[in-house]
Amino acid sequence: MSECIVIIPTYNEKENIENIIRAVMGQKASFDILIIDDGSPDGTAGIVKALQKEFTDRLFLIERPGKQGLGTAYICGFKWAIAHKYDYIFEMDADFSHNPDDLPRLYAACKEEGADVAVGSRYSNGVNVVNWPLGRVLMSYYASVYVRLVTGMRVADTTAGFKCYRREVLETIQLDKIHFKGYAFQIEMKFTAYKCGFKIVEVPIIFINRVLGVSKMNSSIFGEALFGVLKLKWGSFFKKYPQRCK
């Protein structure tokens, strides 16, 4: 068993799932994979089950009935990873917008460089996004600016979904009190880690928009992120956050 687990939520990712699994498994560093599939009608889970015969004891699958949201998928995966004593727990998309070759860099930031949370950042070194329409790039970039202004976090890419956590972070955060399900989930996790006193470090990456499959982003998900951050900040005035062990 590796000390690292990569959690990949899926819904209708049959075009990508085998290739992303093989790309992660092909890294020089050892990464196990946990797929959280929300009842994909395209047979994504079946492809994973077939690959489990090849990647015995390294590839795991949790099947859930129907689409339940990105946030709940990751919370489910976090709890599973904690129960199985993984030391470094990663979030990654299935569609190659996050390059598996960047996994060792996130790992090194936590394992060797003292980060508690390593964020694969599109905006820490300019704007590094490929194949997005200009409008979406601007919307994403200025959303992160807005989140920084409201929350006070010194994180350039507040909505990033490519991350590595040390297990202590997820054990300290009260996962059942994380409320958001869409992209606001990514903000809430970073903000909670920040309020708990953990060190968040950004690792510059190049984000490449998916080539195969269909994006899950829509205006309601983005709206949750914009308005949810105000709720997060307001609620933080009345909430006592558990603090990291010194």
mmCIF file of C-alpha atoms in Angstrom:
data_model
loop_
_atom_site.group_PDB
_atom_site.id
_atom_site.type_symbol
_atom_site.label_atom_id
_atom_site.label_comp_id
_atom_site.label_asym_id
_atom_site.label_seq_id
_atom_site.Cartn_x
_atom_site.Cartn_y
_atom_site.Cartn_z
ATOM 1 C CA MET A 1 0.000 0.000 0.000
ATOM 2 C CA SER A 2 1.248 3.457 -0.920
ATOM 3 C CA GLU A 3 1.233 6.380 1.525
ATOM 4 C CA CYS A 4 -0.566 8.393 -1.189
ATOM 5 C CA ILE A 5 -4.132 8.073 -2.502
ATOM 6 C CA VAL A 6 -5.540 10.042 -5.432
ATOM 7 C CA ILE A 7 -9.310 10.567 -5.208
ATOM 8 C CA ILE A 8 -11.039 11.025 -8.571
ATOM 9 C CA PRO A 9 -14.811 11.680 -8.669
ATOM 10 C CA THR A 10 -16.473 10.563 -11.897
ATOM 11 C CA TYR A 11 -19.716 10.981 -13.775
ATOM 12 C CA ASN A 12 -19.774 9.846 -17.402
ATOM 13 C CA GLU A 13 -16.002 9.723 -17.904
ATOM 14 C CA LYS A 14 -15.713 6.581 -20.037
ATOM 15 C CA GLU A 15 -13.565 8.444 -22.608
ATOM 16 C CA ASN A 16 -10.990 9.398 -19.977
ATOM 17 C CA ILE A 17 -11.086 6.980 -17.074
ATOM 18 C CA GLU A 18 -8.732 4.234 -18.308
ATOM 19 C CA ASN A 19 -6.163 6.712 -19.592
ATOM 20 C CA ILE A 20 -6.135 8.787 -16.399
ATOM 21 C CA ILE A 21 -5.777 5.657 -14.236
ATOM 22 C CA ARG A 22 -2.864 4.415 -16.335
ATOM 23 C CA ALA A 23 -1.221 7.860 -16.269
ATOM 24 C CA VAL A 24 -1.391 8.020 -12.462
ATOM 25 C CA MET A 25 -0.263 4.432 -12.036
ATOM 26 C CA GLY A 26 2.644 5.117 -14.401
ATOM 27 C CA GLN A 27 4.238 7.741 -12.154
ATOM 28 C CA LYS A 28 7.620 6.871 -10.622
ATOM 29 C CA ALA A 29 6.234 7.666 -7.175
ATOM 30 C CA SER A 30 3.585 5.214 -5.997
ATOM 31 C CA PHE A 31 0.008 6.512 -5.957
ATOM 32 C CA ASP A 32 -3.058 4.430 -5.186
ATOM 33 C CA ILE A 33 -6.352 5.586 -6.722
ATOM 34 C CA LEU A 34 -9.886 5.796 -5.338
ATOM 35 C CA ILE A 35 -12.641 6.399 -7.896
ATOM 36 C CA ILE A 36 -15.937 7.773 -6.565
ATOM 37 C CA ASP A 37 -18.508 7.139 -9.293
ATOM 38 C CA ASP A 38 -21.969 8.671 -9.032
ATOM 39 C CA GLY A 39 -23.942 6.119 -11.002
ATOM 40 C CA SER A 40 -22.492 6.991 -14.425
ATOM 41 C CA PRO A 41 -24.922 5.604 -17.032
ATOM 42 C CA ASP A 42 -22.097 5.409 -19.601
ATOM 43 C CA GLY A 43 -20.365 2.485 -17.881
ATOM 44 C CA THR A 44 -17.462 4.344 -16.242
ATOM 45 C CA ALA A 45 -17.607 2.095 -13.172
ATOM 46 C CA GLY A 46 -17.477 -1.034 -15.307
ATOM 47 C CA ILE A 47 -14.217 0.117 -16.895
ATOM 48 C CA VAL A 48 -12.763 0.717 -13.421
ATOM 49 C CA LYS A 49 -13.826 -2.755 -12.261
ATOM 50 C CA ALA A 50 -12.080 -4.336 -15.232
ATOM 51 C CA LEU A 51 -8.880 -2.413 -14.449
ATOM 52 C CA GLN A 52 -8.996 -3.476 -10.793
ATOM 53 C CA LYS A 53 -7.945 -6.961 -11.949
ATOM 54 C CA GLU A 54 -4.747 -5.434 -13.314
ATOM 55 C CA PHE A 55 -4.085 -2.978 -10.475
ATOM 56 C CA THR A 56 -4.879 -5.265 -7.550
ATOM 57 C CA ASP A 57 -4.774 -3.531 -4.153
ATOM 58 C CA ARG A 58 -3.965 -0.164 -5.772
ATOM 59 C CA LEU A 59 -7.212 0.788 -7.528
ATOM 60 C CA PHE A 60 -10.395 1.158 -5.491
ATOM 61 C CA LEU A 61 -13.974 2.043 -6.408
ATOM 62 C CA ILE A 62 -16.933 3.418 -4.478
ATOM 63 C CA GLU A 63 -20.194 3.465 -6.418
ATOM 64 C CA ARG A 64 -22.930 5.865 -5.330
ATOM 65 C CA PRO A 65 -26.497 6.016 -6.663
ATOM 66 C CA GLY A 66 -26.967 9.109 -8.821
ATOM 67 C CA LYS A 67 -25.269 12.496 -8.920
ATOM 68 C CA GLN A 68 -24.750 13.722 -5.347
ATOM 69 C CA GLY A 69 -22.299 16.544 -5.929
ATOM 70 C CA LEU A 70 -18.548 17.033 -6.089
ATOM 71 C CA GLY A 71 -18.243 17.980 -2.425
ATOM 72 C CA THR A 72 -20.026 14.915 -1.077
ATOM 73 C CA ALA A 73 -17.916 12.687 -3.348
ATOM 74 C CA TYR A 74 -14.703 14.100 -1.927
ATOM 75 C CA ILE A 75 -15.956 13.930 1.666
ATOM 76 C CA CYS A 76 -16.806 10.266 1.084
ATOM 77 C CA GLY A 77 -13.321 9.711 -0.330
ATOM 78 C CA PHE A 78 -11.591 11.623 2.471
ATOM 79 C CA LYS A 79 -13.274 9.500 5.121
ATOM 80 C CA TRP A 80 -12.304 6.316 3.275
ATOM 81 C CA ALA A 81 -8.682 7.492 2.938
ATOM 82 C CA ILE A 82 -8.452 8.445 6.616
ATOM 83 C CA ALA A 83 -9.874 5.058 7.636
ATOM 84 C CA HIS A 84 -7.236 3.356 5.481
ATOM 85 C CA LYS A 85 -4.423 5.454 7.012
ATOM 86 C CA TYR A 86 -3.122 7.185 3.892
ATOM 87 C CA ASP A 87 -0.712 9.986 4.810
ATOM 88 C CA TYR A 88 -1.159 12.115 1.670
ATOM 89 C CA ILE A 89 -4.575 12.496 0.090
ATOM 90 C CA PHE A 90 -5.037 14.069 -3.337
ATOM 91 C CA GLU A 91 -7.944 15.564 -5.270
ATOM 92 C CA MET A 92 -7.813 15.323 -9.051
ATOM 93 C CA ASP A 93 -10.180 15.521 -12.035
ATOM 94 C CA ALA A 94 -10.616 12.600 -14.426
ATOM 95 C CA ASP A 95 -10.435 14.638 -17.635
ATOM 96 C CA PHE A 96 -6.675 15.460 -17.823
ATOM 97 C CA SER A 97 -7.257 19.133 -17.007
ATOM 98 C CA HIS A 98 -4.949 18.236 -14.107
ATOM 99 C CA ASN A 99 -1.720 16.725 -15.404
ATOM 100 C CA PRO A 100 -0.809 13.504 -13.536
ATOM 101 C CA ASP A 101 2.852 14.434 -14.013
ATOM 102 C CA ASP A 102 2.275 17.251 -11.487
ATOM 103 C CA LEU A 103 1.305 14.815 -8.711
ATOM 104 C CA PRO A 104 4.932 14.325 -7.552
ATOM 105 C CA ARG A 105 5.353 18.108 -7.269
ATOM 106 C CA LEU A 106 2.304 18.418 -4.988
ATOM 107 C CA TYR A 107 3.536 15.418 -3.006
ATOM 108 C CA ALA A 108 6.989 16.973 -2.578
ATOM 109 C CA ALA A 109 5.478 20.270 -1.394
ATOM 110 C CA CYS A 110 3.829 18.428 1.524
ATOM 111 C CA LYS A 111 6.338 15.635 2.126
ATOM 112 C CA GLU A 112 9.581 17.613 1.803
ATOM 113 C CA GLU A 113 8.776 21.336 1.871
ATOM 114 C CA GLY A 114 6.496 21.678 4.887
ATOM 115 C CA ALA A 115 3.107 22.367 3.313
ATOM 116 C CA ASP A 116 -0.024 21.021 4.959
ATOM 117 C CA VAL A 117 -2.076 21.644 1.815
ATOM 118 C CA ALA A 118 -0.467 21.889 -1.635
ATOM 119 C CA VAL A 119 -2.632 23.549 -4.273
ATOM 120 C CA GLY A 120 -2.035 23.046 -7.987
ATOM 121 C CA SER A 121 -2.431 26.699 -8.908
ATOM 122 C CA ARG A 122 -3.425 28.194 -12.246
ATOM 123 C CA TYR A 123 -2.859 31.764 -11.086
ATOM 124 C CA SER A 124 0.157 31.851 -8.757
ATOM 125 C CA ASN A 125 2.507 32.557 -11.656
ATOM 126 C CA GLY A 126 0.442 34.513 -14.171
ATOM 127 C CA VAL A 127 -2.577 32.886 -15.837
ATOM 128 C CA ASN A 128 -1.796 29.330 -16.930
ATOM 129 C CA VAL A 129 -4.969 28.048 -18.563
ATOM 130 C CA VAL A 130 -5.135 26.406 -21.998
ATOM 131 C CA ASN A 131 -8.207 26.027 -24.258
ATOM 132 C CA TRP A 132 -10.661 27.957 -22.090
ATOM 133 C CA PRO A 133 -12.717 30.748 -23.686
ATOM 134 C CA LEU A 134 -11.475 34.169 -22.570
ATOM 135 C CA GLY A 135 -14.734 34.863 -20.747
ATOM 136 C CA ARG A 136 -14.375 31.763 -18.600
ATOM 137 C CA VAL A 137 -10.728 32.537 -17.820
ATOM 138 C CA LEU A 138 -11.670 36.046 -16.683
ATOM 139 C CA MET A 139 -14.621 34.765 -14.663
ATOM 140 C CA SER A 140 -12.460 32.192 -12.880
ATOM 141 C CA TYR A 141 -9.529 34.541 -12.285
ATOM 142 C CA TYR A 142 -11.597 37.387 -10.884
ATOM 143 C CA ALA A 143 -13.664 34.980 -8.799
ATOM 144 C CA SER A 144 -10.422 34.016 -7.057
ATOM 145 C CA VAL A 145 -9.538 37.690 -6.586
ATOM 146 C CA TYR A 146 -12.968 38.239 -5.047
ATOM 147 C CA VAL A 147 -12.567 35.252 -2.707
ATOM 148 C CA ARG A 148 -9.158 36.503 -1.552
ATOM 149 C CA LEU A 149 -10.569 39.936 -0.792
ATOM 150 C CA VAL A 150 -13.514 38.561 1.174
ATOM 151 C CA THR A 151 -11.726 35.796 3.088
ATOM 152 C CA GLY A 152 -8.246 37.237 3.584
ATOM 153 C CA MET A 153 -6.617 34.013 2.351
ATOM 154 C CA ARG A 154 -3.300 34.502 0.574
ATOM 155 C CA VAL A 155 -4.136 31.944 -2.099
ATOM 156 C CA ALA A 156 -4.138 33.029 -5.740
ATOM 157 C CA ASP A 157 -6.264 30.111 -7.019
ATOM 158 C CA THR A 158 -8.997 29.755 -4.421
ATOM 159 C CA THR A 159 -11.260 27.547 -6.562
ATOM 160 C CA ALA A 160 -8.528 25.081 -7.594
ATOM 161 C CA GLY A 161 -9.480 21.410 -7.428
ATOM 162 C CA PHE A 162 -6.034 19.821 -7.773
ATOM 163 C CA LYS A 163 -4.662 19.426 -4.260
ATOM 164 C CA CYS A 164 -2.681 17.338 -1.813
ATOM 165 C CA TYR A 165 -3.597 17.225 1.886
ATOM 166 C CA ARG A 166 -1.612 15.796 4.724
ATOM 167 C CA ARG A 167 -3.908 13.426 6.603
ATOM 168 C CA GLU A 168 -3.801 15.597 9.749
ATOM 169 C CA VAL A 169 -5.589 18.376 7.871
ATOM 170 C CA LEU A 170 -8.567 16.182 6.996
ATOM 171 C CA GLU A 171 -8.614 14.642 10.468
ATOM 172 C CA THR A 172 -8.733 18.117 12.035
ATOM 173 C CA ILE A 173 -11.329 19.653 9.722
ATOM 174 C CA GLN A 174 -14.812 18.596 10.785
ATOM 175 C CA LEU A 175 -15.756 17.047 7.455
ATOM 176 C CA ASP A 176 -19.432 16.607 8.339
ATOM 177 C CA LYS A 177 -19.662 20.391 8.782
ATOM 178 C CA ILE A 178 -18.473 21.135 5.240
ATOM 179 C CA HIS A 179 -21.679 22.266 3.557
ATOM 180 C CA PHE A 180 -21.078 23.152 -0.073
ATOM 181 C CA LYS A 181 -21.381 20.551 -2.822
ATOM 182 C CA GLY A 182 -20.207 22.314 -5.987
ATOM 183 C CA TYR A 183 -17.148 24.434 -6.691
ATOM 184 C CA ALA A 184 -17.744 26.406 -3.482
ATOM 185 C CA PHE A 185 -16.636 23.193 -1.774
ATOM 186 C CA GLN A 186 -13.096 23.895 -2.959
ATOM 187 C CA ILE A 187 -13.196 27.362 -1.399
ATOM 188 C CA GLU A 188 -14.711 26.079 1.844
ATOM 189 C CA MET A 189 -12.028 23.398 2.252
ATOM 190 C CA LYS A 190 -9.187 25.888 1.753
ATOM 191 C CA PHE A 191 -10.797 28.480 4.003
ATOM 192 C CA THR A 192 -11.396 25.929 6.767
ATOM 193 C CA ALA A 193 -7.815 24.645 6.551
ATOM 194 C CA TYR A 194 -6.610 28.266 6.698
ATOM 195 C CA LYS A 195 -8.766 29.023 9.756
ATOM 196 C CA CYS A 196 -7.497 25.847 11.455
ATOM 197 C CA GLY A 197 -3.950 27.173 11.160
ATOM 198 C CA PHE A 198 -2.620 24.921 8.407
ATOM 199 C CA LYS A 199 0.026 26.034 5.913
ATOM 200 C CA ILE A 200 -1.286 26.290 2.343
ATOM 201 C CA VAL A 201 1.301 26.399 -0.449
ATOM 202 C CA GLU A 202 0.627 26.912 -4.161
ATOM 203 C CA VAL A 203 2.460 24.879 -6.796
ATOM 204 C CA PRO A 204 2.200 26.441 -10.287
ATOM 205 C CA ILE A 205 0.580 24.188 -12.885
ATOM 206 C CA ILE A 206 -0.751 24.523 -16.422
ATOM 207 C CA PHE A 207 -4.480 23.758 -16.533
ATOM 208 C CA ILE A 208 -5.662 22.290 -19.842
ATOM 209 C CA ASN A 209 -9.384 22.220 -20.575
ATOM 210 C CA ARG A 210 -10.804 18.763 -21.195
ATOM 211 C CA VAL A 211 -10.600 17.354 -24.716
ATOM 212 C CA LEU A 212 -12.971 14.415 -24.234
ATOM 213 C CA GLY A 213 -16.291 14.283 -22.390
ATOM 214 C CA VAL A 214 -18.537 17.083 -21.162
ATOM 215 C CA SER A 215 -17.721 19.746 -18.556
ATOM 216 C CA LYS A 216 -19.795 19.655 -15.349
ATOM 217 C CA MET A 217 -19.492 23.433 -14.805
ATOM 218 C CA ASN A 218 -22.681 25.517 -15.042
ATOM 219 C CA SER A 219 -23.896 28.929 -13.881
ATOM 220 C CA SER A 220 -25.624 27.625 -10.732
ATOM 221 C CA ILE A 221 -22.420 25.910 -9.580
ATOM 222 C CA PHE A 222 -20.450 29.101 -10.180
ATOM 223 C CA GLY A 223 -23.134 31.160 -8.430
ATOM 224 C CA GLU A 224 -22.839 28.929 -5.368
ATOM 225 C CA ALA A 225 -19.151 29.767 -5.224
ATOM 226 C CA LEU A 226 -19.706 33.521 -5.535
ATOM 227 C CA PHE A 227 -22.434 33.827 -2.929
ATOM 228 C CA GLY A 228 -21.217 30.994 -0.726
ATOM 229 C CA VAL A 229 -18.000 32.836 0.125
ATOM 230 C CA LEU A 230 -19.984 35.634 1.774
ATOM 231 C CA LYS A 231 -21.789 33.045 3.882
ATOM 232 C CA LEU A 232 -18.458 31.421 4.766
ATOM 233 C CA LYS A 233 -16.906 34.673 5.890
ATOM 234 C CA TRP A 234 -19.942 35.758 7.898
ATOM 235 C CA GLY A 235 -20.223 32.368 9.576
ATOM 236 C CA SER A 236 -16.530 32.424 10.511
ATOM 237 C CA PHE A 237 -17.173 35.293 12.941
ATOM 238 C CA PHE A 238 -19.335 32.974 15.055
ATOM 239 C CA LYS A 239 -17.524 29.651 14.587
ATOM 240 C CA LYS A 240 -14.714 28.164 16.642
ATOM 241 C CA TYR A 241 -12.336 26.258 14.364
ATOM 242 C CA PRO A 242 -10.369 23.268 15.677
ATOM 243 C CA GLN A 243 -6.662 24.062 15.605
ATOM 244 C CA ARG A 244 -3.855 21.943 14.258
ATOM 245 C CA CYS A 245 -1.710 20.035 16.715
ATOM 246 C CA LYS A 246 1.478 21.979 17.435
#
